[in-house]
Short mmCIF file of C-alpha atoms in Angstrom, two decimals:
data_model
loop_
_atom_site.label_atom_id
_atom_site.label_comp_id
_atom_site.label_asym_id
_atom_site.label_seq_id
_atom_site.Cartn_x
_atom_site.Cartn_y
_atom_site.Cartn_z
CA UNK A 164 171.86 118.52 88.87
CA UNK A 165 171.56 119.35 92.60
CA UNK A 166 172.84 122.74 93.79
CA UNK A 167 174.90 122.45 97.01
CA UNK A 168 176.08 125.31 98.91
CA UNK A 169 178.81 127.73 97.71
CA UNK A 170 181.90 128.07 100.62
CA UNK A 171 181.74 130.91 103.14
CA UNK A 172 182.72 133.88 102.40
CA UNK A 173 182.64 133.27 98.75
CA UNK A 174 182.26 135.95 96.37
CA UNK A 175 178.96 135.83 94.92
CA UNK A 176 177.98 137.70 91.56
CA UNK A 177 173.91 137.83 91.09
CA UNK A 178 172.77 138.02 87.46
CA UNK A 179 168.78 140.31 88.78
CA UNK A 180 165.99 139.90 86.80
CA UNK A 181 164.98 143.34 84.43
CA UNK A 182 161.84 144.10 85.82
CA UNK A 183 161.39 145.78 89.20
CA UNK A 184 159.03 143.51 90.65
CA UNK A 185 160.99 140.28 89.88
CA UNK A 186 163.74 141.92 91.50
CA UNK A 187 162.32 142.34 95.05
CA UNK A 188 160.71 138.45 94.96
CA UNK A 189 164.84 137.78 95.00
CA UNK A 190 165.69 138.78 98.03
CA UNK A 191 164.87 136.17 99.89
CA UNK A 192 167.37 134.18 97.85
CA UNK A 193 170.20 136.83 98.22
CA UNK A 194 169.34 136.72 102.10
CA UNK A 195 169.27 133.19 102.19
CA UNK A 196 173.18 133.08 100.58
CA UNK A 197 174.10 135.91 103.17
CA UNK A 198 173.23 134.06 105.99
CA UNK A 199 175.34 131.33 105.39
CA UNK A 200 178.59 133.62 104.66
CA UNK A 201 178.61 134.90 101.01
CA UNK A 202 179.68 138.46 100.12
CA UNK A 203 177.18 139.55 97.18
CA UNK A 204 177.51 141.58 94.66
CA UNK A 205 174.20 142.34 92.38
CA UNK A 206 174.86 143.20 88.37
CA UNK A 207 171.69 144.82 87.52
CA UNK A 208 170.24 147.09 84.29
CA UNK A 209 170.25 150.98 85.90
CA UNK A 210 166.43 151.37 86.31
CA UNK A 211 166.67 147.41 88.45
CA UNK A 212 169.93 148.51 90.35
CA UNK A 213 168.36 150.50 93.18
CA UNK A 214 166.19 147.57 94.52
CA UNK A 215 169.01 145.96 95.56
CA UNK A 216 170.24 149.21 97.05
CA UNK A 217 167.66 148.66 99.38
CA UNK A 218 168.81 145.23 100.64
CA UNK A 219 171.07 145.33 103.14
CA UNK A 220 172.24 142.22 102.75
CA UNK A 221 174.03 143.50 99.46
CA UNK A 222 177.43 144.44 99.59
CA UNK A 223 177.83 145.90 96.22
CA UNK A 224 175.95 147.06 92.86
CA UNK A 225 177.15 146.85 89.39
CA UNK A 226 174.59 148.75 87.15
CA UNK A 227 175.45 146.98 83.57
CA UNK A 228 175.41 149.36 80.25
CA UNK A 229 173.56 147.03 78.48
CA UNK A 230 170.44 147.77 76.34
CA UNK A 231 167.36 145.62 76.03
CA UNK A 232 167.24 143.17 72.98
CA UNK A 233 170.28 141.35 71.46
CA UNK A 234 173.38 139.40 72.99
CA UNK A 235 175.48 142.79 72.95
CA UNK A 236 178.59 140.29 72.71
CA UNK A 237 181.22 142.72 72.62
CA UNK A 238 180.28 144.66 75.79
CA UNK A 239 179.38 141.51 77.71
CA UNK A 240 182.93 140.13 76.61
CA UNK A 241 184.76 143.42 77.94
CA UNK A 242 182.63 143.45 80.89
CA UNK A 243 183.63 139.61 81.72
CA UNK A 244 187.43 140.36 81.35
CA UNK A 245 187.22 143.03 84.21
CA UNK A 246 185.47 140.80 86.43
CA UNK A 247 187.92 137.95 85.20
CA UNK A 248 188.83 136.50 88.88
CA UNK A 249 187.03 138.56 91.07
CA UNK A 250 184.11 135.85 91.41
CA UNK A 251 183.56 132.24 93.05
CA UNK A 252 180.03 132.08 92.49
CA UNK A 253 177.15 133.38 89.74
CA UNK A 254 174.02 132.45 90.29
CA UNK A 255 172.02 133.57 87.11
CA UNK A 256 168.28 134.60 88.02
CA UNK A 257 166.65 135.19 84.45
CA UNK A 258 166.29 132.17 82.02
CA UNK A 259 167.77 133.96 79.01
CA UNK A 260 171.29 132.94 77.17
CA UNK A 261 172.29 136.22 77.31
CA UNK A 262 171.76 136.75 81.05
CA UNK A 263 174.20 133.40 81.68
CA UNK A 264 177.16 134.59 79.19
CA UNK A 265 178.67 137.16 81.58
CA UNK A 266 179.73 134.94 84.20
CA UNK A 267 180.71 131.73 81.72
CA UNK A 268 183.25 134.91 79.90
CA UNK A 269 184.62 136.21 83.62
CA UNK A 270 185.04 132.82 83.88
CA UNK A 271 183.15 132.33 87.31
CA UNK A 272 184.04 128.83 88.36
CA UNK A 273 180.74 127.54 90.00
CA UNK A 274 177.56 129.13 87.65
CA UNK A 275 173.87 128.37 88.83
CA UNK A 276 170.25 128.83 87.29
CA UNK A 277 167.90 127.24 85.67
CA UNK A 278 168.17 125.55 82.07
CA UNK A 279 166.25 127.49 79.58
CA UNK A 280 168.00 128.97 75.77
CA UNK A 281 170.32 126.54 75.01
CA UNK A 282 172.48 127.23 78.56
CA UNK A 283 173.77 123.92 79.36
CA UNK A 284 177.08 124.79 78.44
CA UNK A 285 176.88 128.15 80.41
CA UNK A 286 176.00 126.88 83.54
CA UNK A 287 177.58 124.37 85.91
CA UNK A 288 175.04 124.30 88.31
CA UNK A 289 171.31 123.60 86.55
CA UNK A 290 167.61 123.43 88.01
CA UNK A 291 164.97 122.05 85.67
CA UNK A 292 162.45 125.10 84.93
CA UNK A 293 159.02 123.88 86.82
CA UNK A 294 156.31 122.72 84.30
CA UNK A 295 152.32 122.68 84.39
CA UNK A 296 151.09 125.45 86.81
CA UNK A 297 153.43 129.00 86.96
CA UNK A 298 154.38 127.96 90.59
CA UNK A 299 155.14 131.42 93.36
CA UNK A 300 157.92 133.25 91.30
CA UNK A 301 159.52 133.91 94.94
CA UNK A 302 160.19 130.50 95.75
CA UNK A 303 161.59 129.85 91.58
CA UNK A 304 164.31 131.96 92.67
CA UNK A 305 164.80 130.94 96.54
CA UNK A 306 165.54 127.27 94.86
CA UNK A 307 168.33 128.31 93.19
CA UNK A 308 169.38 128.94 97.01
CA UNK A 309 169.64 124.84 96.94
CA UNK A 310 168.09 124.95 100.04
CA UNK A 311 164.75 123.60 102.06
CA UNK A 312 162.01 125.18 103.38
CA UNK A 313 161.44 127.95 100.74
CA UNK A 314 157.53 127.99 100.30
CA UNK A 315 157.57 129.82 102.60
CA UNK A 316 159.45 132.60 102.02
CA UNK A 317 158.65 136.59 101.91
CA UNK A 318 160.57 139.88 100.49
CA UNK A 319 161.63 142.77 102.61
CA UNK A 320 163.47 145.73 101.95
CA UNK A 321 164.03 148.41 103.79
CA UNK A 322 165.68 152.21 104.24
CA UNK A 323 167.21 154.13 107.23
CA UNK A 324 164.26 156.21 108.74
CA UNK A 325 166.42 159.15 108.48
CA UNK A 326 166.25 158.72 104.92
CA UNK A 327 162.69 158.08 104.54
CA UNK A 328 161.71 161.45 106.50
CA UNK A 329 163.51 163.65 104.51
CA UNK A 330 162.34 162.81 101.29
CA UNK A 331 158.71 163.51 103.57
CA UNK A 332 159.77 166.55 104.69
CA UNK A 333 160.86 167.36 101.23
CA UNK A 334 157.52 167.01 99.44
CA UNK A 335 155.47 168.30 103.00
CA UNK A 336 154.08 165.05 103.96
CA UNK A 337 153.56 162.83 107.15
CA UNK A 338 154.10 158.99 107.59
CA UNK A 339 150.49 158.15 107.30
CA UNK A 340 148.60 160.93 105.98
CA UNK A 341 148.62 160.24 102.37
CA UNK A 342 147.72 157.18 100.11
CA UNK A 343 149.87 156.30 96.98
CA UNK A 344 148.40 155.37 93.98
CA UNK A 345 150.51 153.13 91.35
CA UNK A 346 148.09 152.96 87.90
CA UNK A 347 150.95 152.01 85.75
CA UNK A 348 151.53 148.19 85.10
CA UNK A 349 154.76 148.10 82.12
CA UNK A 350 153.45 144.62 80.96
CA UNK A 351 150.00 145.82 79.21
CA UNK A 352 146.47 147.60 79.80
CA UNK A 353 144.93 144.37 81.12
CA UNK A 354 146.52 144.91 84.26
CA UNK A 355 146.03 148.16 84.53
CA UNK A 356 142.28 149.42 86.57
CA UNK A 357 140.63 151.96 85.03
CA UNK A 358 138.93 153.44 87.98
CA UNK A 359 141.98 155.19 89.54
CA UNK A 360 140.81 158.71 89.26
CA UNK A 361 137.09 158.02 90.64
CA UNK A 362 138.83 156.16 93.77
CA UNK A 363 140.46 159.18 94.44
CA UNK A 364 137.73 161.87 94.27
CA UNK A 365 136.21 159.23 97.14
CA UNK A 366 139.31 160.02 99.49
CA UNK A 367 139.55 162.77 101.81
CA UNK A 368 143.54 162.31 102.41
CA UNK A 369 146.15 163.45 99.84
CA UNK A 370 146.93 161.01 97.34
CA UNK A 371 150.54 160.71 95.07
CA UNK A 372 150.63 159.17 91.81
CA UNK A 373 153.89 156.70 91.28
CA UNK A 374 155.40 155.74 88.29
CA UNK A 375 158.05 155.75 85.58
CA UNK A 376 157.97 158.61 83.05
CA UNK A 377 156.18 156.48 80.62
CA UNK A 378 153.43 156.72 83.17
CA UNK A 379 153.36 160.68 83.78
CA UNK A 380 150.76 161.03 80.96
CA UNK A 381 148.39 157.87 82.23
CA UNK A 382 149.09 159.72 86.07
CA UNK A 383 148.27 162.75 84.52
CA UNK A 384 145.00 161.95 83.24
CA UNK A 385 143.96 160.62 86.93
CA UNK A 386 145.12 163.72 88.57
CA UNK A 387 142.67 165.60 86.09
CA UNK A 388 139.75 163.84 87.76
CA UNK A 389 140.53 164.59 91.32
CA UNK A 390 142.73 167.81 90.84
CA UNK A 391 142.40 168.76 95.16
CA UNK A 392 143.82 165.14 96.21
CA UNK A 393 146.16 164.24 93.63
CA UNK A 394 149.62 165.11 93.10
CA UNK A 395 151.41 163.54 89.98
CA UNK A 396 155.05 162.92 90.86
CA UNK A 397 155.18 159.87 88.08
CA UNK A 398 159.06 160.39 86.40
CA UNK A 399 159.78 163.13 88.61
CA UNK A 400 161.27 160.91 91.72
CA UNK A 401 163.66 158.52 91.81
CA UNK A 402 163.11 155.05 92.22
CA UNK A 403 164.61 155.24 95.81
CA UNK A 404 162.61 158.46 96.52
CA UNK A 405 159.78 156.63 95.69
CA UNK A 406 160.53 153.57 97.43
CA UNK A 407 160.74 156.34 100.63
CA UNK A 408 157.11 157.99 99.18
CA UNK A 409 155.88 154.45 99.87
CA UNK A 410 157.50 152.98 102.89
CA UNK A 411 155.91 156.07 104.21
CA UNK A 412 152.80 155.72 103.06
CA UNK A 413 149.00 155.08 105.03
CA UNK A 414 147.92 153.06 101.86
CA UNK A 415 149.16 151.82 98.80
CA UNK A 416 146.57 151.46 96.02
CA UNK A 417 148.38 149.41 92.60
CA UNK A 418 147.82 147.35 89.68
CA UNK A 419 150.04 143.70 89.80
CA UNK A 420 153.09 145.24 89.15
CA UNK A 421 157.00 146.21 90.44
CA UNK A 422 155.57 149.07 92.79
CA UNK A 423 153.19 146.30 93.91
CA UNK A 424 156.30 144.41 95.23
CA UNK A 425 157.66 147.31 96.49
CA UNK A 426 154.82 147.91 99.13
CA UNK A 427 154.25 144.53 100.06
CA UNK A 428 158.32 144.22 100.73
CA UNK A 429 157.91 147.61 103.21
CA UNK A 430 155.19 145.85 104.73
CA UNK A 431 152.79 148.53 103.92
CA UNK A 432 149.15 148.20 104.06
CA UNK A 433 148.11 148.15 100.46
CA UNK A 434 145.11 147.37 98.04
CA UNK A 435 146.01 145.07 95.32
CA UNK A 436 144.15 144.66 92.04
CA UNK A 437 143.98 141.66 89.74
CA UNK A 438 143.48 141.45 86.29
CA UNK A 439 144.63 139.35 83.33
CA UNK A 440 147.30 138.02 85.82
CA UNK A 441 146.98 135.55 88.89
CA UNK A 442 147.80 136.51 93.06
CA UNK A 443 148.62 132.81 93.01
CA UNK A 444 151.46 133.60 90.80
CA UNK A 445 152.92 136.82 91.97
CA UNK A 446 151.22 137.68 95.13
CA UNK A 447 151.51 140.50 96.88
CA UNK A 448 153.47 138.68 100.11
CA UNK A 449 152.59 141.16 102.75
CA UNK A 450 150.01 139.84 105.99
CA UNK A 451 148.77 143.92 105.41
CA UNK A 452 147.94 143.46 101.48
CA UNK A 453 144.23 142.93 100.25
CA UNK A 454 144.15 141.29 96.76
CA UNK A 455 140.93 141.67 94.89
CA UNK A 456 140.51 139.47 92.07
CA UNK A 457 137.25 138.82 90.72
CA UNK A 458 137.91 135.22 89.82
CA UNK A 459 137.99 133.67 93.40
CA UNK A 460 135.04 136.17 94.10
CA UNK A 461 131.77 133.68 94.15
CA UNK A 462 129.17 136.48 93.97
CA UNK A 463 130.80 137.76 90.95
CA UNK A 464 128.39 136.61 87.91
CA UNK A 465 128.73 135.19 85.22
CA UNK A 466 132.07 133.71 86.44
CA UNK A 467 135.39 134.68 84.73
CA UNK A 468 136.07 131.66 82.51
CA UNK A 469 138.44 133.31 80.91
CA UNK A 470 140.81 134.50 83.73
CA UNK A 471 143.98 134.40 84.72
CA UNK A 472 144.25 134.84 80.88
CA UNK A 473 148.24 136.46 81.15
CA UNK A 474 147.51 138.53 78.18
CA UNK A 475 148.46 142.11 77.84
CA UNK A 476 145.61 143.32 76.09
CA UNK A 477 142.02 141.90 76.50
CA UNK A 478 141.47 138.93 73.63
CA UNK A 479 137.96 138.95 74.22
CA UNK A 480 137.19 142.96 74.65
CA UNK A 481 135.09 143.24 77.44
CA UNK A 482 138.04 143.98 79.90
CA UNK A 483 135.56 142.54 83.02
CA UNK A 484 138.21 141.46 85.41
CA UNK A 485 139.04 145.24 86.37
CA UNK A 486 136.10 147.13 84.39
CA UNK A 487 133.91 145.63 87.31
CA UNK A 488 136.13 146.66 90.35
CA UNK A 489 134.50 149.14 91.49
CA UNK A 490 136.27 152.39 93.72
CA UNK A 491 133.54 151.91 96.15
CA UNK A 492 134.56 148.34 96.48
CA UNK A 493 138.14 149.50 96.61
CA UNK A 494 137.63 152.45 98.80
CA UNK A 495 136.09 150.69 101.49
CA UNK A 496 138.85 148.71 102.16
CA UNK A 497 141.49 151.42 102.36
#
């Protein structure tokens, strides 16, 4: 079914993605349905909701009380009967059933995303999910947009300076003069480098270690091995006050992951390292970001077969696509 443009200045309610990084590769879709005249509201899990509090093309944020796992029917039902006529538009950015029920029970008149978990009847407007290759996840949401030109198409967020200095001034730091580290990746160790804490004894500028408080014991391990540059702030900022820690930043150092997003949407120059995953996938889109990813490098031997493998744990145990990065190889290109 093709998906032609909502009216302007129709209300727009956008089902985000749960995962940080999936939510900054939307906003080129929720800029592309601001330009041409809708109003957008974003209904997002709390630890997703301040990404879009970053877009300024966002007029409003719902954080939802739901809970990961299960349909949650009753809260989703009392949910849709307060939004009951406040909507024109959905547009529905995760494949799950779940994810499409809200707007079919607030009875949203014109509901788009992609077919996936039994959805048909959910959703008015459908796009067949791509098959073969995992095409550029930013451009699998833009094309719910319904519109051309989309390959093309690049994240940014951004923060009032004002607001990004004081959260500087608040941990003693200047826009520059420190590199952030993000070691954490919440899909599995195979994305996750190893070497973070030998990079770090290599630099001679401070360095602060990012994350989620699930993190603060991987962080804290790093900061062990280079106790006179590191400073572990992992679950001890908020997400904005870490979006400000790295819009400020002279580097960004990460693993393919939401904080990986983050930096490339600031346009910050960052270092981005490949694992079990693939840049052609989720790149980092940012004309400052350096991927390395030892399958496209040709004087890597024996070549990685094996890779992108997607897995979250090595199958085969010998962990080469980031065991082999080394900091040195990392370091000189910060």
């Amino acid at each position: 079914m093709s998906i032609s443009a909502a009216t302007t200045d129709s209300r727009s309610l956008v089902i985000a993605p749960q995962w940080i990084g999936d939510a900054v590769m939307t906003e080129p879709l929720l800029r592309r349905l601001r330009a041409r005249g809708e109003r957008l509201t974003v209904g997002a899990l709390p630890w997703v909701a301040p990404v879009y509090r970053a877009m300024p093309q966002v007029d409003a944020v719902i954080e939802f009380p739901f809970r990961h796992g299960g349909l949650q029917l009753r809260a989703r039902r009392a949910l849709g009967k307060q939004l009951h006529g406040q909507f024109d538009a959905a547009y529905v950015l995760p494949n799950s059933l779940k994810s499409a029920l809200l707007p079919f029970l607030a009875s949203i008149p014109r509901r788009v995303g992609y077919l996936g978990e039994a959805r048909v009847g959910l959703l008015t407007h459908r796009l067949k999910n791509p098959k073969g290759d995992r095409p550029p996840m930013v451009a699998f949401y833009s094309a719910l947009s319904g519109e051309p030109g989309i390959a093309q198409d690049q994240p940014r967020l951004s923060l009032p300076a004002e607001q990004v200095d004081a959260v500087l001034r608040e941990h003693g730091l200047e826009r520059g003069g420190y590199v952030v580290m993000a070691p954490g990746a919440e899909y599995g160790p195979a994305k996750r480098w190893p070497h973070f804490g030998e990079l770090a004894r290599l630099l001679d500028r401070p360095v602060l270690l990012l994350g989620s408080g699930k993190e603060a014991e991987l962080c804290g391990q790093i900061a062990a091995q280079a106790p006179a540059q590191c400073r572990n702030l992992a679950g001890k900022t908020s997400l904005l006050d870490a979006f400000a820690l790295i819009a400020g930043a002279g580097h960004v150092v990460s693993n393919d992951s939401g904080l990986m997003h983050v930096a490339a949407a600031f346009g910050v120059p960052q270092v981005a390292l490949f694992g079990s995953s693939s840049p052609l996938h989720t790149p980092p889109l940012n004309a400052r970001a350096q991927v390395v990813w030892l399958k496209q490098d040709p004087a890597y031997v024996p070549p990685l077969d094996c890779s992108p493998c997607f897995a979250r744990e090595c199958p085969l145990g010998h962990f080469r696509c980031l065991n082999d990065v080394t900091p040195e190889r990392v370091n000189a290109l910060l």
